[in-house]
Short mmCIF file of C-alpha atoms in Angstrom, two decimals:
data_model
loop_
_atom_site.label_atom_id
_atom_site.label_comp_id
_atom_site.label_asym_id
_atom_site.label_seq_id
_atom_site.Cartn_x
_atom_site.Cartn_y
_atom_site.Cartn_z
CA UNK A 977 0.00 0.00 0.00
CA UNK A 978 3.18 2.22 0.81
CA UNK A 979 4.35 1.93 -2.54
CA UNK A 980 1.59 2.28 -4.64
CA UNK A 981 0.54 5.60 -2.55
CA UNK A 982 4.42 6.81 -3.19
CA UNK A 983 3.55 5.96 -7.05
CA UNK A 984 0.25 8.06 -6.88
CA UNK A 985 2.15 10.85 -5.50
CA UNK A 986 4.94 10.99 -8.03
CA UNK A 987 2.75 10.51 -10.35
CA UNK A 988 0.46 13.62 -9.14
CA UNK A 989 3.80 15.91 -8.67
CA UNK A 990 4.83 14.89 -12.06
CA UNK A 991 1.25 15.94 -13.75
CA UNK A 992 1.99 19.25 -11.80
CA UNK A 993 5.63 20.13 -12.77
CA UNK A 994 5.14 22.45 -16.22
CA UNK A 995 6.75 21.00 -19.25
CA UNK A 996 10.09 22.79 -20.56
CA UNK A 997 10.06 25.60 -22.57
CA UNK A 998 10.67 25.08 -26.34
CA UNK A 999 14.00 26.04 -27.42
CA UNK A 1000 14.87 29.50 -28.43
CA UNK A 1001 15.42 29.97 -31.76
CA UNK A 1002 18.44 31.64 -33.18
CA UNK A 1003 18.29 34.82 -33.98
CA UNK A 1004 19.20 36.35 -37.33
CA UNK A 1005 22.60 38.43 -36.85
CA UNK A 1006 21.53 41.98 -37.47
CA UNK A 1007 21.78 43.38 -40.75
CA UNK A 1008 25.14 45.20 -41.33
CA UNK A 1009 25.43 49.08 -40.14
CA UNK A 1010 24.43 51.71 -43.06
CA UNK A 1011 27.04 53.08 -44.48
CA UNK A 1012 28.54 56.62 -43.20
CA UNK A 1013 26.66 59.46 -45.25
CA UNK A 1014 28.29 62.86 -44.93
CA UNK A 1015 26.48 66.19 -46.60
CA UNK A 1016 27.45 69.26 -48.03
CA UNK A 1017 25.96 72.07 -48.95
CA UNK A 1018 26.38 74.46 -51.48
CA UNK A 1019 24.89 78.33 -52.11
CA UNK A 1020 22.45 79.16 -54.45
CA UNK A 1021 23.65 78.70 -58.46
CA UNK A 1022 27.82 77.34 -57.29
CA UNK A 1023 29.69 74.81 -57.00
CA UNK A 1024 32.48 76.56 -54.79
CA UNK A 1025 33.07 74.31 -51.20
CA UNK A 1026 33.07 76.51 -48.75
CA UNK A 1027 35.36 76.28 -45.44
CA UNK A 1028 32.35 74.46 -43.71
CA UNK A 1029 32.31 72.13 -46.07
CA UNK A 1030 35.35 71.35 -46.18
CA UNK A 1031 35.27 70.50 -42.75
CA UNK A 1032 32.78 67.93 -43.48
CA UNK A 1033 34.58 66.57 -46.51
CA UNK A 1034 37.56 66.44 -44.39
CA UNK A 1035 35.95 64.21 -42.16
CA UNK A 1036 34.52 62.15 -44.67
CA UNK A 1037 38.80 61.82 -45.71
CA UNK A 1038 39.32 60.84 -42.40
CA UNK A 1039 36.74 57.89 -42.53
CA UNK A 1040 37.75 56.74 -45.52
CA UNK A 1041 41.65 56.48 -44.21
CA UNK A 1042 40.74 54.67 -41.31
CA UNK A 1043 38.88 51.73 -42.54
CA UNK A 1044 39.56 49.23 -45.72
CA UNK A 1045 39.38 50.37 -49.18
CA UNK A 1046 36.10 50.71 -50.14
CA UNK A 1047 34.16 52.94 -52.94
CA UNK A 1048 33.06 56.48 -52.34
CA UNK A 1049 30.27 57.46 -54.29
CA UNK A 1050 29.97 61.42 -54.61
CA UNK A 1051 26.32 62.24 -55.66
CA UNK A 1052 25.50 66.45 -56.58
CA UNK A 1053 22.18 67.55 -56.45
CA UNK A 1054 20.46 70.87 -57.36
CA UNK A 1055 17.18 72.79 -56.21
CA UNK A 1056 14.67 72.73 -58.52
CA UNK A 1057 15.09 76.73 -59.52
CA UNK A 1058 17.28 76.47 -62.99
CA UNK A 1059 16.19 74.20 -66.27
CA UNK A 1060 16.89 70.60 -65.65
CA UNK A 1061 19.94 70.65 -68.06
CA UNK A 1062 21.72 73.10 -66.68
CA UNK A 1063 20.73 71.30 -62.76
CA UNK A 1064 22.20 68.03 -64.13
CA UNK A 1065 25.94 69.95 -65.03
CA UNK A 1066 25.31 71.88 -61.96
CA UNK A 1067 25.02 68.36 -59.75
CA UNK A 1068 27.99 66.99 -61.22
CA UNK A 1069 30.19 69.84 -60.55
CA UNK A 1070 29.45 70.19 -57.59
CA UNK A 1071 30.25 66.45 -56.89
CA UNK A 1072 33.41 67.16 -58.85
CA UNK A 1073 34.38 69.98 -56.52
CA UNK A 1074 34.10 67.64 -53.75
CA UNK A 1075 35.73 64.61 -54.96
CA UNK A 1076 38.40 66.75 -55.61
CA UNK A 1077 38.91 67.90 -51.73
CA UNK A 1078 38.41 64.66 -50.82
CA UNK A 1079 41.81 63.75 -53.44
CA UNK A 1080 43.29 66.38 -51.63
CA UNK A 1081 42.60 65.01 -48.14
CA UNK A 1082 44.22 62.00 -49.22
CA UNK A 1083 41.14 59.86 -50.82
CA UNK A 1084 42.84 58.33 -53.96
CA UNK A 1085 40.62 59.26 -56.91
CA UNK A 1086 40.34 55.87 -58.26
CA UNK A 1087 38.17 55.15 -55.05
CA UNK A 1088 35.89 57.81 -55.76
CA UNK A 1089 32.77 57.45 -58.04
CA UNK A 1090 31.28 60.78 -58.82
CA UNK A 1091 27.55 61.06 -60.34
CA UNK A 1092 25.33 64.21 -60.78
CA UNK A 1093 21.05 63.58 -60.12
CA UNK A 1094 20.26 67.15 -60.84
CA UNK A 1095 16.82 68.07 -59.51
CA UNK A 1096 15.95 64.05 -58.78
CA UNK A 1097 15.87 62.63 -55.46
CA UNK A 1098 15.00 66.05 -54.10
CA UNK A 1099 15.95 65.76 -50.06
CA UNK A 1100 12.96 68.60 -49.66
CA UNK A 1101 9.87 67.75 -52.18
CA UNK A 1102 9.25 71.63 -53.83
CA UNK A 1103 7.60 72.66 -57.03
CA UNK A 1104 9.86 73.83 -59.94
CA UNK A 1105 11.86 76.99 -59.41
CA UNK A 1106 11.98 76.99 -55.57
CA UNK A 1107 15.33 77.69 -54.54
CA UNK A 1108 15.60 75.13 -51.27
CA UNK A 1109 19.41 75.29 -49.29
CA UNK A 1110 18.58 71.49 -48.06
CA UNK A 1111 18.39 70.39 -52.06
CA UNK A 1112 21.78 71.86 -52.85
CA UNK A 1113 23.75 69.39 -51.85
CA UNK A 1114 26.74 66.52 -52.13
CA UNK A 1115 26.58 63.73 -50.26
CA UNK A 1116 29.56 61.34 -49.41
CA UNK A 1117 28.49 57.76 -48.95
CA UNK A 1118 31.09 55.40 -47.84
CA UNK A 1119 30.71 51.52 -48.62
CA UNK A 1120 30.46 48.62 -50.63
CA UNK A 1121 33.66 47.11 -51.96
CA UNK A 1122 36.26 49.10 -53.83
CA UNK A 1123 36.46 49.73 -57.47
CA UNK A 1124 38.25 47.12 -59.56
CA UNK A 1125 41.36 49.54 -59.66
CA UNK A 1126 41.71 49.34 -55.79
CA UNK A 1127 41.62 45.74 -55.51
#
C-alpha cells in the first residue's frame, strides 16, 4: 500500500511540474550598419566648397583612411530653380568639386565614383523653381567594396 501511494504521489507531482520551454530559436545576426553618409551644402547657383564644407569633406577623408578600401560614391544635387539641363551639369560639378577635396585630403581618386542627379531625389519635395538650401547638396556615402582599380 506504501508503494503504490508513493507511485500516486509521483505521479500527481509529475502531472503538476510544467513541461520545458521550447527552445529559443536563433536569432538572425543583425543586418550590417548603413554606411557613413556625410552632406554638403552648397549656395544658391555654385559649385564653390566653402570652409564648412570642407570641414565635413575632411571628415569624410578621415573615414575613408581609417577603414579598408572601399568605394566612395559622390552624388551632386540641385534645387529645382534652374532648367533641368543646366541642374544636371550643376550636380555633377558640384560632386566634382568635392571629390576633388576629398583627393586632396588623401582619398585616392580611383576610389571615388562621382555622379550628378540634378533636380531628382530632391531631399525637400518643392515645385519647380523653388530655390531650397537642403536640395543643394553633395553627399559622401562610404561603402560597398572598392572599385576594380583598388583591388
Amino acid at each position: 500500500m506504501k508503494r503504490l501511494f508513493v507511485v500516486c504521489l509521483l505521479l500527481t507531482v509529475a502531472a503538476c511540474v510544467a513541461p520545458p520551454p521550447p527552445p529559443v530559436a536563433a536569432m538572425p545576426p543583425p543586418p550590417p550598419p548603413a554606411p557613413p553618409v556625410f552632406l554638403v551644402f552648397f549656395d544658391w547657383n555654385s559649385a564653390s566648397v566653402s570652409p564648412g564644407a570642407s570641414e565635413v569633406i575632411g571628415l569624410a577623408a578621415q573615414a575613408y583612411r581609417t577603414g579598408a578600401p572601399v568605394t566612395v560614391q559622390v552624388t551632386g544635387y540641385t534645387d529645382t530653380s534652374g532648367s533641368y539641363q543646366y541642374n544636371e551639369r550643376l550636380s555633377v560639378r558640384r560632386a566634382r568639386a568635392v571629390a576633388a577635396v576629398l583627393a586632396q585630403d588623401g582619398v585616392p581618386p580611383g576610389a571615388v565614383v562621382v555622379t550628378g542627379r540634378g533636380e531628382n531625389d530632391l531631399r525637400v519635395p518643392t515645385p519647380q523653381g523653388v530655390r531650397e538650401p537642403q536640395n543643394r547638396r553633395v553627399e559622401i556615402v562610404e561603402g560597398g567594396p572598392p572599385p576594380m582599380s583598388m583591388r
